[in-house]
Short mmCIF file of C-alpha atoms and ligand atoms in Angstrom, two decimals:
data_model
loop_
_atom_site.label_atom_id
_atom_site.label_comp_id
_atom_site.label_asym_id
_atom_site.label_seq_id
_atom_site.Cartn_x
_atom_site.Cartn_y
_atom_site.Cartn_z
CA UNK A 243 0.00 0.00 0.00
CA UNK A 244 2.87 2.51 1.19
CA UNK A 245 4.65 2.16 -2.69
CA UNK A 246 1.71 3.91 -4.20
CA UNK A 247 1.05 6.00 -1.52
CA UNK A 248 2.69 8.25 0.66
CA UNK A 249 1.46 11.08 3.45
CA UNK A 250 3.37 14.34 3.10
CA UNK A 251 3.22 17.53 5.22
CA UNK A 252 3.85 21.03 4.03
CA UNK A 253 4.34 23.24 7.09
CA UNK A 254 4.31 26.30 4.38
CA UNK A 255 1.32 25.39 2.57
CA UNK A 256 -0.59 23.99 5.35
CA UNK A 257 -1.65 20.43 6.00
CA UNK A 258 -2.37 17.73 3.59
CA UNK A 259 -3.69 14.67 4.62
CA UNK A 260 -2.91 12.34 1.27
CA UNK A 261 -0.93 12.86 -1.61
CA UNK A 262 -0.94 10.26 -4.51
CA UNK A 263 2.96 8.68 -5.15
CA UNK A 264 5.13 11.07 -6.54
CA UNK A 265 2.47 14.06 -6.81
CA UNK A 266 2.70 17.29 -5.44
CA UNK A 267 -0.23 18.45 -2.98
CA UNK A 268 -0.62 22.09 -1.92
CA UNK A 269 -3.23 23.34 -0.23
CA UNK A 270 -3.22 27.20 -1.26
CA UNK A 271 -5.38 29.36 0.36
CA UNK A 272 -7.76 26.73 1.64
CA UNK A 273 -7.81 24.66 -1.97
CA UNK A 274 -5.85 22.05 -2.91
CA UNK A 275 -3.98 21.72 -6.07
CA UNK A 276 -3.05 17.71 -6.68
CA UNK A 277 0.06 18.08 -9.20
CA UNK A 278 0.45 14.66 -11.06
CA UNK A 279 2.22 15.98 -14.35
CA UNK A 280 5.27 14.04 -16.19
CA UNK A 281 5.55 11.21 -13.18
CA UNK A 282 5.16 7.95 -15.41
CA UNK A 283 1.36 7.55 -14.77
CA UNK A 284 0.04 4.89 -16.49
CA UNK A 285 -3.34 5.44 -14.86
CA UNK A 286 -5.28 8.15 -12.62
CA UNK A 287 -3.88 7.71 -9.10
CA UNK A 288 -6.61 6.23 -7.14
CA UNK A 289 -6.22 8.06 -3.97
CA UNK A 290 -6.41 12.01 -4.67
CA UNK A 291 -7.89 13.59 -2.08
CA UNK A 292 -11.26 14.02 -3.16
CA UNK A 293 -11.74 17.71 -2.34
CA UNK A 294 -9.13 18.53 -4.50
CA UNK A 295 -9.69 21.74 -6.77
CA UNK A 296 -6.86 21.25 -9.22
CA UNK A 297 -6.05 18.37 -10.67
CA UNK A 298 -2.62 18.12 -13.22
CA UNK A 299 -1.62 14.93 -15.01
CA UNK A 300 -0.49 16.29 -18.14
CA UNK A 301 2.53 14.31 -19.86
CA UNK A 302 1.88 10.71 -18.55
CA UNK A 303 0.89 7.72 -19.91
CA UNK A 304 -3.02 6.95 -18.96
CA UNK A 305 -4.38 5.53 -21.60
CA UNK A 306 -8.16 5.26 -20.56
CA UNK A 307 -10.40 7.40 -17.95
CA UNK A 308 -13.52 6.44 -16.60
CA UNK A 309 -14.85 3.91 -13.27
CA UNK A 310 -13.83 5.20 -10.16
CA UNK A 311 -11.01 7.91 -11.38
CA UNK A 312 -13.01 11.27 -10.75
CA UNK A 313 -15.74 9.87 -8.45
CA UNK A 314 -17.18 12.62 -5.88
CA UNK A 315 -14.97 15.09 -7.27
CA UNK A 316 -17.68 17.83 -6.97
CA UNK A 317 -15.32 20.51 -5.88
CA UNK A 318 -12.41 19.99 -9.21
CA UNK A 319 -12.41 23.24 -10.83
CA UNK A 320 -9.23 22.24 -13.09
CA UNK A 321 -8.58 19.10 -14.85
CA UNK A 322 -5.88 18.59 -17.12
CA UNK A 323 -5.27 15.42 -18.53
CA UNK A 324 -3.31 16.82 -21.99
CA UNK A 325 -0.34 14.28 -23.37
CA UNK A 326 -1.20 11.07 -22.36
CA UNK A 327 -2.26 8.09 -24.88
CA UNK A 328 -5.87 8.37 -23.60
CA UNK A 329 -7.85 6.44 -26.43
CA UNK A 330 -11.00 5.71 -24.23
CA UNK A 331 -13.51 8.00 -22.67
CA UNK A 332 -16.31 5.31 -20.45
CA UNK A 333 -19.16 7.19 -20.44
CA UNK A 334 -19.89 8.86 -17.60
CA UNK A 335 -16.37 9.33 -16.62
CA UNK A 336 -16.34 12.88 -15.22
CA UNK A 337 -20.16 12.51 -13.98
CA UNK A 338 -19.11 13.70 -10.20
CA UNK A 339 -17.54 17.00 -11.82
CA UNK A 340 -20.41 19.59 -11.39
CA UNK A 341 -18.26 22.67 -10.64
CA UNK A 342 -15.37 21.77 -13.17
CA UNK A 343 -14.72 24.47 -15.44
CA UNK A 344 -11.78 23.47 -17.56
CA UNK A 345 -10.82 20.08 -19.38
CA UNK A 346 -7.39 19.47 -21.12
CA UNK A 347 -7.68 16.62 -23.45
CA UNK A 348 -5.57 17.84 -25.91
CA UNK A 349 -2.65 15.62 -26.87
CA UNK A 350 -4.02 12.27 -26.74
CA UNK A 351 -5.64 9.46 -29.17
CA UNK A 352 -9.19 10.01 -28.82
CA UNK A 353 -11.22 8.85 -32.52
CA UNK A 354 -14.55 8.96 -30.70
CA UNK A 355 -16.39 11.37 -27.92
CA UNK A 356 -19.57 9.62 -27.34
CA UNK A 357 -23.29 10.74 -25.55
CA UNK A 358 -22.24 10.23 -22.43
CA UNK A 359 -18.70 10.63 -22.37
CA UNK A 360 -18.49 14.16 -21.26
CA UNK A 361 -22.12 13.96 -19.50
CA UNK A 362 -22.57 16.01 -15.93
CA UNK A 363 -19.68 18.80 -17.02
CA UNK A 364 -22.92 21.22 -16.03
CA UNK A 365 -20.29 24.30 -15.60
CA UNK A 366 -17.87 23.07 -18.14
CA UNK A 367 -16.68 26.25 -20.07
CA UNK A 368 -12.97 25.34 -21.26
CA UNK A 369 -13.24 22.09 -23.72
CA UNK A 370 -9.84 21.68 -25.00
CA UNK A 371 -8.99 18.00 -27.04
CA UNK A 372 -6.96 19.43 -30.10
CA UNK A 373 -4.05 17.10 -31.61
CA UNK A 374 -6.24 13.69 -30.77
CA UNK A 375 -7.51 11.58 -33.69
CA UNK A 376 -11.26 12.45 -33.44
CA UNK A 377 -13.65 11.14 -36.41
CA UNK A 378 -16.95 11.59 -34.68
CA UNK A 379 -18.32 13.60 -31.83
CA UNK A 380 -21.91 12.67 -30.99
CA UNK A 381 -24.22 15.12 -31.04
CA UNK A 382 -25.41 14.97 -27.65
CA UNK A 383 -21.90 14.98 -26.38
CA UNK A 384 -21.98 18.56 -25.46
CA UNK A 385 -25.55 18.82 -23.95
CA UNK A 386 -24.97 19.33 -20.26
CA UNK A 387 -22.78 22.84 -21.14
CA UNK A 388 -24.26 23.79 -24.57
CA UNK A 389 -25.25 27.20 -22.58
CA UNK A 390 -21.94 27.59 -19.91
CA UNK A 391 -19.43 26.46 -22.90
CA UNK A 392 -17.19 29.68 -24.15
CA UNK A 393 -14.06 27.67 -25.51
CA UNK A 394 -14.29 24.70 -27.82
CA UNK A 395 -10.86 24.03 -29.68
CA UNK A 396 -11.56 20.47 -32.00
CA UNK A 397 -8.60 21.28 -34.01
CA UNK A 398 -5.75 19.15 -35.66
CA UNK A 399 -8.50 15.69 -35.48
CA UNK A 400 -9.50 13.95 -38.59
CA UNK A 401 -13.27 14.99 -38.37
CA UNK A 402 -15.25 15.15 -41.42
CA UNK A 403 -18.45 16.84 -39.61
CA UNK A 404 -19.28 18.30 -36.60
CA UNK A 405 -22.76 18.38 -34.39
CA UNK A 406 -23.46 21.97 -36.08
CA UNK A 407 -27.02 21.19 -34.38
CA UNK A 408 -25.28 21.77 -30.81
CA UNK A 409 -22.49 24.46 -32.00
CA UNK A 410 -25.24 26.68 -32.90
CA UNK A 411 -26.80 27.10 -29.27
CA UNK A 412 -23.73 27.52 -27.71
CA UNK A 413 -24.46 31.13 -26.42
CA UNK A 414 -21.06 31.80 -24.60
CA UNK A 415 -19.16 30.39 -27.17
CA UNK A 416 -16.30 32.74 -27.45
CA UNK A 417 -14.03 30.92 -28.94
CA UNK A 418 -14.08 27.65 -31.48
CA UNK A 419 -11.44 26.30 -33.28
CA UNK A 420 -12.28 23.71 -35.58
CA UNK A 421 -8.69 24.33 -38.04
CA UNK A 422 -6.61 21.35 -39.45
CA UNK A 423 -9.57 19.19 -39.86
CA UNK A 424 -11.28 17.70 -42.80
CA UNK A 425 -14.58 19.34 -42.71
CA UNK A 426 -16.33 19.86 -45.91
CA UNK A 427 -19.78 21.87 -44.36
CA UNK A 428 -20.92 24.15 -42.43
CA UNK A 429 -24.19 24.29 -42.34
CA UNK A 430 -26.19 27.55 -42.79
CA UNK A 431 -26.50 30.33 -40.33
CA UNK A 432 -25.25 28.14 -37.48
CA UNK A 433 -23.33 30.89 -35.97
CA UNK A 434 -26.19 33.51 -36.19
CA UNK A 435 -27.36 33.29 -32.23
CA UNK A 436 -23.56 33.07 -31.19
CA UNK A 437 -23.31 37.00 -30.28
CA UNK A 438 -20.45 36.22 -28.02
CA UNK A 439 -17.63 34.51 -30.67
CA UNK A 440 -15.11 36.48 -31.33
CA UNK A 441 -12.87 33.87 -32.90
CA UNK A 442 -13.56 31.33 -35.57
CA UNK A 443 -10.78 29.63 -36.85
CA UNK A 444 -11.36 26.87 -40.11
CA UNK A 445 -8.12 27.50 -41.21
CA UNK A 446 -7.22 23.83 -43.58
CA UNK A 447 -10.45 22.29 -43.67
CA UNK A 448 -11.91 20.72 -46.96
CA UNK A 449 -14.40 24.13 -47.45
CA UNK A 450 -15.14 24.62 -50.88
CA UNK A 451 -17.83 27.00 -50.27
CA UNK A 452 -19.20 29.47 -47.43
CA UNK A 453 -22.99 30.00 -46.71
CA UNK A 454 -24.02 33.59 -45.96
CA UNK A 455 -24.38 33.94 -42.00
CA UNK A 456 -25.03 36.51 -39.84
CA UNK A 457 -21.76 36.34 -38.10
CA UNK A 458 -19.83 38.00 -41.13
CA UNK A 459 -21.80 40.91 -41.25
CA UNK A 460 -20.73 41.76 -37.53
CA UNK A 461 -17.20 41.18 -39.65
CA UNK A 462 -17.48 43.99 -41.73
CA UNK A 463 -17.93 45.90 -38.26
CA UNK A 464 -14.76 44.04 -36.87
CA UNK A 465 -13.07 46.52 -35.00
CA UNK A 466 -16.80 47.45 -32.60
CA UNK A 467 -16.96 43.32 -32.35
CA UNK A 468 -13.20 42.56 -32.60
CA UNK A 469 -13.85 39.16 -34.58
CA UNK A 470 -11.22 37.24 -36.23
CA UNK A 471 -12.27 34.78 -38.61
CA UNK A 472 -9.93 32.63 -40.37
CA UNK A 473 -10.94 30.43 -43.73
CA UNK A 474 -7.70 30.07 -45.27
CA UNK A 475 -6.19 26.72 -46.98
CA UNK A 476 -9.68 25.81 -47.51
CA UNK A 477 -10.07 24.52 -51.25
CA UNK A 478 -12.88 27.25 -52.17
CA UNK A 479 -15.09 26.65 -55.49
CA UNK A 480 -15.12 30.79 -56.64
CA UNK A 481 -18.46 30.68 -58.10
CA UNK A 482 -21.27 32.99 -57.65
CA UNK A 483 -22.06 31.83 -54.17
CA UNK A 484 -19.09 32.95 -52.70
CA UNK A 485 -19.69 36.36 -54.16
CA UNK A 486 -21.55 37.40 -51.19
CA UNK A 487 -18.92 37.06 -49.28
CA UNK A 488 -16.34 39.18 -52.49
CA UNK A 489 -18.35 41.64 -51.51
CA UNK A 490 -18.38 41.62 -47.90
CA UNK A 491 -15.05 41.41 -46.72
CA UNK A 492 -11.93 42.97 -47.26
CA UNK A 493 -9.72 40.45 -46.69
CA UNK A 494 -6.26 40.33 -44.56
CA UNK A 495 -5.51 36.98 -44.79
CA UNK A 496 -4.58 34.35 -48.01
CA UNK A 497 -7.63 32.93 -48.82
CA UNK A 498 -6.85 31.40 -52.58
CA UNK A 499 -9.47 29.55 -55.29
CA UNK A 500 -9.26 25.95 -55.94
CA UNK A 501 -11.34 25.87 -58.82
CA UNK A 502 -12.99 26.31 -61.43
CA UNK A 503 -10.26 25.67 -63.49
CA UNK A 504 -9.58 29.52 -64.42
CA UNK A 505 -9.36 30.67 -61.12
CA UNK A 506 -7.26 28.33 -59.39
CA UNK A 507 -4.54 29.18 -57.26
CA UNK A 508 -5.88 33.04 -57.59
CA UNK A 509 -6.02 35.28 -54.38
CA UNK A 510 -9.84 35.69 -53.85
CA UNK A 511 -9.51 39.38 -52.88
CA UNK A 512 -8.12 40.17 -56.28
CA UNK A 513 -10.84 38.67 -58.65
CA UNK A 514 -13.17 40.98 -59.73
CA UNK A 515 -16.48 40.15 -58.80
CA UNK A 516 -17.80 39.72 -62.33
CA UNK A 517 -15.69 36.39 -62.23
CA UNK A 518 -17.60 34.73 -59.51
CA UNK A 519 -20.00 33.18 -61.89
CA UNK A 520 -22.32 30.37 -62.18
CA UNK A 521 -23.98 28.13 -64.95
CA UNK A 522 -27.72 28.10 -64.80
CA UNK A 523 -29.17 24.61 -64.93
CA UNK A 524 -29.24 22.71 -68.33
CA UNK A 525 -31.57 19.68 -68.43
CA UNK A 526 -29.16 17.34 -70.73
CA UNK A 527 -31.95 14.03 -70.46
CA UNK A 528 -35.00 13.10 -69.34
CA UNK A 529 -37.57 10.60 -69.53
CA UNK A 530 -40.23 11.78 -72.25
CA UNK A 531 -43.22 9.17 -71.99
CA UNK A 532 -43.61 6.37 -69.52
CA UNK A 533 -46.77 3.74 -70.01
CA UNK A 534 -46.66 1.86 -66.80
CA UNK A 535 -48.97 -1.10 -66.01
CA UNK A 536 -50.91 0.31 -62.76
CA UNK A 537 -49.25 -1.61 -59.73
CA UNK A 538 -46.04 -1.53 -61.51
CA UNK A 539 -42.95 0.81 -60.31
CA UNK A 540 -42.56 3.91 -62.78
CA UNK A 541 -38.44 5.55 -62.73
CA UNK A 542 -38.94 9.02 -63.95
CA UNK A 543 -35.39 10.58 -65.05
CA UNK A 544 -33.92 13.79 -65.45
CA UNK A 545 -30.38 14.54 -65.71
CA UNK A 546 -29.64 18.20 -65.08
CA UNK A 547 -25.69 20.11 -65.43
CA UNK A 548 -24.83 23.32 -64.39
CA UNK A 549 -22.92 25.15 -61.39
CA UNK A 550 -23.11 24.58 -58.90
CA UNK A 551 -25.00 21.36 -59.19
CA UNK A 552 -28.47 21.63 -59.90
CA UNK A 553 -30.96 20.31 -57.43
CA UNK A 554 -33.49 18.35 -58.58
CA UNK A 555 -37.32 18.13 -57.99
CA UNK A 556 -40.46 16.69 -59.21
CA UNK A 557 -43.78 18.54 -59.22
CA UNK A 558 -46.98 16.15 -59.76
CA UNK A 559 -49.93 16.24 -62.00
CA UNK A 560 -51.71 17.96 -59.13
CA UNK A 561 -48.93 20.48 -58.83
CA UNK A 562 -47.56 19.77 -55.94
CA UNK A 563 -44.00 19.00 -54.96
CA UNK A 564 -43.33 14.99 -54.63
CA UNK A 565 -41.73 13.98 -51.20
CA UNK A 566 -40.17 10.74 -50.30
CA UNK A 567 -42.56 8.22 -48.89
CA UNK A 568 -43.51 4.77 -48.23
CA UNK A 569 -44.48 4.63 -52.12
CA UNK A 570 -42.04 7.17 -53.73
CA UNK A 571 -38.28 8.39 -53.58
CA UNK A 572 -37.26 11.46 -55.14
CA UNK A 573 -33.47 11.75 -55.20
CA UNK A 574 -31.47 15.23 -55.69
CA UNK A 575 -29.89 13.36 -58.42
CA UNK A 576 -33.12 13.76 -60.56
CA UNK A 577 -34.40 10.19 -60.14
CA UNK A 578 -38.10 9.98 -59.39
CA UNK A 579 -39.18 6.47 -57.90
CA UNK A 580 -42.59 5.41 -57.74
CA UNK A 581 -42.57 1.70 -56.53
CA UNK A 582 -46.58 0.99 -56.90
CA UNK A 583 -48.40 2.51 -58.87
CA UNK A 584 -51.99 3.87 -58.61
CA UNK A 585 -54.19 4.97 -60.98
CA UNK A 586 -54.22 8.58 -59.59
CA UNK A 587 -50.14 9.14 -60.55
CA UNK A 588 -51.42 8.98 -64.13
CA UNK A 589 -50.41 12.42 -65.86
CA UNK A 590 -47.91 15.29 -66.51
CA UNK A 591 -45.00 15.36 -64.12
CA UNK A 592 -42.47 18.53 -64.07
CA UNK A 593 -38.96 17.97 -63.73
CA UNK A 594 -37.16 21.10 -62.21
CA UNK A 595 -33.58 21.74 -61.80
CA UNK A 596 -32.51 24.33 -59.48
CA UNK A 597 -29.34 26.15 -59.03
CA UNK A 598 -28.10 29.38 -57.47
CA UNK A 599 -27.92 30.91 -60.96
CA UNK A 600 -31.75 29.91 -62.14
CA UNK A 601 -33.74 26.68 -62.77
CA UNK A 602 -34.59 24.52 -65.96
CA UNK A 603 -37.80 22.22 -66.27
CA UNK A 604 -38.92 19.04 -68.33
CA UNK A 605 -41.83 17.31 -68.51
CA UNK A 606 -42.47 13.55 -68.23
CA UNK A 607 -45.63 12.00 -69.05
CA UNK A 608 -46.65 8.84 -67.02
CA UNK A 609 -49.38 6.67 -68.64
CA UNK A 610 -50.69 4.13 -65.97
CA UNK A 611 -52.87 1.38 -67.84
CA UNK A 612 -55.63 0.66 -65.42
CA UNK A 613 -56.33 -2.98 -64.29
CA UNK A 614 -60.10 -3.77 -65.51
CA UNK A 615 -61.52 -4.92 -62.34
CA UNK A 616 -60.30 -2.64 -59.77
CA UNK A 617 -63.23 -0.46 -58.10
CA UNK A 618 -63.27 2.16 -55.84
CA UNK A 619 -60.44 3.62 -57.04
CA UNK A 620 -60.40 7.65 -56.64
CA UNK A 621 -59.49 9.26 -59.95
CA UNK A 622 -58.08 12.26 -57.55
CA UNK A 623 -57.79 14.05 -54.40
CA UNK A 624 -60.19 16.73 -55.34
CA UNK A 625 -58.87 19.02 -53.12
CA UNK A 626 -58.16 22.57 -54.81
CA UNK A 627 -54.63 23.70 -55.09
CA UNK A 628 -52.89 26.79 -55.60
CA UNK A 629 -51.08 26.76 -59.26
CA UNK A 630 -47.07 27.21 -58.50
CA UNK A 631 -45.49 30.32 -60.70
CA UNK A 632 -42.48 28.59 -60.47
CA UNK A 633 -40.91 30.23 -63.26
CA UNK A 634 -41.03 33.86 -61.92
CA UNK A 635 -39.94 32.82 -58.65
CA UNK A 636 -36.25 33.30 -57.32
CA UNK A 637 -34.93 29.70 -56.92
CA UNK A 638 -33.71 30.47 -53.26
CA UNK A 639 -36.86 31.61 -52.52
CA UNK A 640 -38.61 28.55 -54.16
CA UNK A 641 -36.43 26.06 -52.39
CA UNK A 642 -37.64 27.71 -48.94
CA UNK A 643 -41.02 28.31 -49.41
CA UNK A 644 -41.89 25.12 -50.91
CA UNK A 645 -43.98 23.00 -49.18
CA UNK A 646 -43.09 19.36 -49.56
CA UNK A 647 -46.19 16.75 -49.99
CA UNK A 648 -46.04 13.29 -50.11
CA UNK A 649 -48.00 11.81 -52.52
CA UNK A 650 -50.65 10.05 -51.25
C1 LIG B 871 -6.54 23.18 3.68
O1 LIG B 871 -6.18 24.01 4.75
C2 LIG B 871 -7.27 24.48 5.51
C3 LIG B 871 -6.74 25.37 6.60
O2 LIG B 871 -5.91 26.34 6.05
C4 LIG B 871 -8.05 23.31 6.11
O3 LIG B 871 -9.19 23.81 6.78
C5 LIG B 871 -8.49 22.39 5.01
O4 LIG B 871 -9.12 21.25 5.52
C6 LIG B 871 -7.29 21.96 4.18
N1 LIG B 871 -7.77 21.19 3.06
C7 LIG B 871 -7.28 20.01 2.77
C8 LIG B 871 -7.88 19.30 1.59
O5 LIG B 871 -6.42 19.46 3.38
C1 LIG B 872 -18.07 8.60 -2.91
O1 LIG B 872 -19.01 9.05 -1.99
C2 LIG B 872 -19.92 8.07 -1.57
C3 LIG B 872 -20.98 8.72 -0.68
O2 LIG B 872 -20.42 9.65 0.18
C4 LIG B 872 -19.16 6.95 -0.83
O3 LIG B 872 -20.04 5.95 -0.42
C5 LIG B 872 -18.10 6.39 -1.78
O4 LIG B 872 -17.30 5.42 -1.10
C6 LIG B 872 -17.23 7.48 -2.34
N1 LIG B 872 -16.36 6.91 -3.32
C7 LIG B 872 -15.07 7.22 -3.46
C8 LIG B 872 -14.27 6.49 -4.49
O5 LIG B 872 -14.56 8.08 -2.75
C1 LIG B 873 -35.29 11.08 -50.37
O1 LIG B 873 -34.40 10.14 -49.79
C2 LIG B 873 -33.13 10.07 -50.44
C3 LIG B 873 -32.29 9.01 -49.79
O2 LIG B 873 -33.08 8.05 -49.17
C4 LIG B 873 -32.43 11.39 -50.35
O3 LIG B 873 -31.20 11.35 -51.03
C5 LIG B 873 -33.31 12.46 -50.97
O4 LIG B 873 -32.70 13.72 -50.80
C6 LIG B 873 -34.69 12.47 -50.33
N1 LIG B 873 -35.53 13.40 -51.06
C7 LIG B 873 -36.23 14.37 -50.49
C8 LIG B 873 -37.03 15.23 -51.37
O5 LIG B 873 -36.21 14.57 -49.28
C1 LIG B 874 -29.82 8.50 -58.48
O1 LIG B 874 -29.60 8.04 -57.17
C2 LIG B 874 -30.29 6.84 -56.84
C3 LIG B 874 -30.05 6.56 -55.38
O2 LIG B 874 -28.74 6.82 -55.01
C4 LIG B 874 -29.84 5.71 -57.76
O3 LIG B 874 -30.56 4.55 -57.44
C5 LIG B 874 -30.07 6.11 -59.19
O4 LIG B 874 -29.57 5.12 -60.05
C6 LIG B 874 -29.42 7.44 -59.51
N1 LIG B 874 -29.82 7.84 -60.84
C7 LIG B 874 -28.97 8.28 -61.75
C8 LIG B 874 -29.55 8.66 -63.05
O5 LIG B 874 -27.77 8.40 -61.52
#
């Protein structure tokens, strides 16, 4: 028992009953620091003093965290646990630590954080685990400080996405780096409640385009909000939905265009706006006539081009927009599914291809031959419906206001 633990007095810093092996224990001004850092750990020490406020065991070699480790714990206020080989996170792990308010994690060989793993952190506000190999954060993971949480640094992991659903209601949020990842989205407006960040780092991410958000017209007013945003080494596609952001920002650092083709490699501050352009939709094939035996599954097709990619959906014969449901798939690749048909689908179906720069539409005839003895069969809904001017309507517009019916 005496090898891993040892009692040591401090006449200077006052009395401490236990001190873990090796560790340093000060009790400073009536809270105790437990200082475990670069001592060979290859696990948490199991006898800290529990009403320890500080707790340091950087550079070790732990290599998993969870059970009994941080049990009753409810005073830590400081946890570092940055340079050790810590792959595993059990769930519940840090449960006990209701008034902690930092958490080093950075420097280890985490690929997962799961639901639970970071569950009772109710005061967390520091989340630090940069340099681990992260692929997936859950999206619950951050639910017990989503409101307390002002520093989130994710960077130098391998993830691909992040739980933009939980980002976005993190009100403190001051700070979040998310840089040296491989993040290809960010989905829109996510940081338009965050009034507090003041620094967004994406810096070498897989970014090929920006959506407009609130948060970079506070950038134009930098200086009153003293934001820094950073976007560089992203590999941008300069087309005309980046121009918003041409003409919103004066940029001061080397943000460069991947493609198209003529742009690449050119500083985006220096092409003229007239450059960020886009190809309206072109409809290149489509399905002209389909005679389907009622019953049978009908594959409507329309192949649309165009930058960026056109968007594809299907209006009915009783003009309204065709969902996905238990009978029918619509794909944004311009496939229209209808696995069993009913009498009712019979008619003109409108293909239309949206983009940022415009739309394009077809139209497909289906032809369902009727089986002779089926009765009852509806012909339609009956109900009235409001013709859709989609041709005069701005395609943004269209895609918001659209209200999406199943058919029936
Ligand atoms: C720290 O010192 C104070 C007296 O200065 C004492 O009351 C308290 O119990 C000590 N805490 C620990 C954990 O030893
Ligand atoms: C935690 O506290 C509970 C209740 O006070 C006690 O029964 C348990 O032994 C403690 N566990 C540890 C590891 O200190
Ligand atoms: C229908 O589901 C497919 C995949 O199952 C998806 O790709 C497509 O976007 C969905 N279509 C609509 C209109 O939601
Ligand atoms: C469109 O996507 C669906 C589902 O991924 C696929 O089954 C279909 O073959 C695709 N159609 C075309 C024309 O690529």
């Amino acid at each position: 028992i005496f090898t891993h633990f040892s009692l040591q007095f401090y006449s200077t810093w006052g009395v401490v009953s236990a001190c873990p092996f090796h560790c340093v224990c000060r009790n400073l001004s009536e809270s105790l620091s437990t200082l475990c850092a670069d001592k060979g750990l290859l696990f948490v020490p199991p006898h800290v003093d529990r009403r320890t406020v500080e707790l340091r065991l950087a550079d070790n070699f732990i290599t998993e965290v969870g059970g009994n480790d941080f049990v009753n714990m409810t005073g830590l206020v400081d946890l570092t646990l940055s340079r050790n080989t810590i792959h595993l996170i059990r769930p519940m792990a840090f449960a006990d630590l209701e008034s902690l308010r930092s958490l080093h994690l950075d420097g280890n060989r985490l690929t997962t954080i799961g639901p639970k793993d970071l569950a009772g952190l109710t005061n967390l506000q520091h989340l630090i685990v940069n340099n681990n190999q992260l692929v997936k954060v859950s999206v619950e993971a951050f639910d017990d400080f989503l409101l307390t949480l002002e520093d989130l640094d994710m960077s130098y992991n391998n993830l691909r996405r992040v739980p933009w659903e939980s980002i976005q209601n993190m009100a403190s949020l001051h700070t979040l780096n998310l840089d040296h990842n491989l993040i290809d989205h960010i989905a829109e407006g996510v940081f338009g409640e965050l009034y507090k960040l003041a620094r967004l780092d994406m810096t070498s991410n897989r970014l090929r385009t920006l959506p407009p958000d609130p948060l970079f017209a506070r950038y134009i007013l930098r200086f009153l909000f003293s934001i820094l945003l950073n976007f560089g080494g992203n590999p941008l596609h300069c087309n005309c939905e980046l121009l918003w952001l041409r003409r919103l920002i004066r940029g001061d650092d080397m943000e460069t265009c991947a493609t198209p083709t003529h742009l690449a490699g050119r500083y985006f501050w220096s092409i003229p706006e007239e450059e960020f352009t886009c190809e309206p939709p072109l409809i290149t094939r489509h399905t002209h006539k389909l005679w389907v035996l009622e019953g049978q599954r009908a594959t409507l097709k329309c192949r649309a081009i165009g930058d960026p990619e056109p968007i594809v959906h299907w209006v009915s014969p009783d003009d309204r927009i065709v969902a996905n449901s238990s009978r029918t798939s619509s794909f944004s690749n311009g496939t229209l599914d209808i696995l069993v048909t009913v009498a009712r689908d019979d008619g003109a179906y409108t293909c239309i291809a949206i983009n940022a720069a415009g739309e394009a539409t077809a139209t497909v005839d289906l032809k369902i031959i009727p089986l002779p003895h089926r009765g009852g069969v509806s012909g339609n809904t009956g109900s009235t419906l409001v013709r859709l001017s989609i041709k005069n309507m701005n395609p943004v517009y269209l895609q918001r206001s659209l209200n999406i019916y199943p058919l029936h």
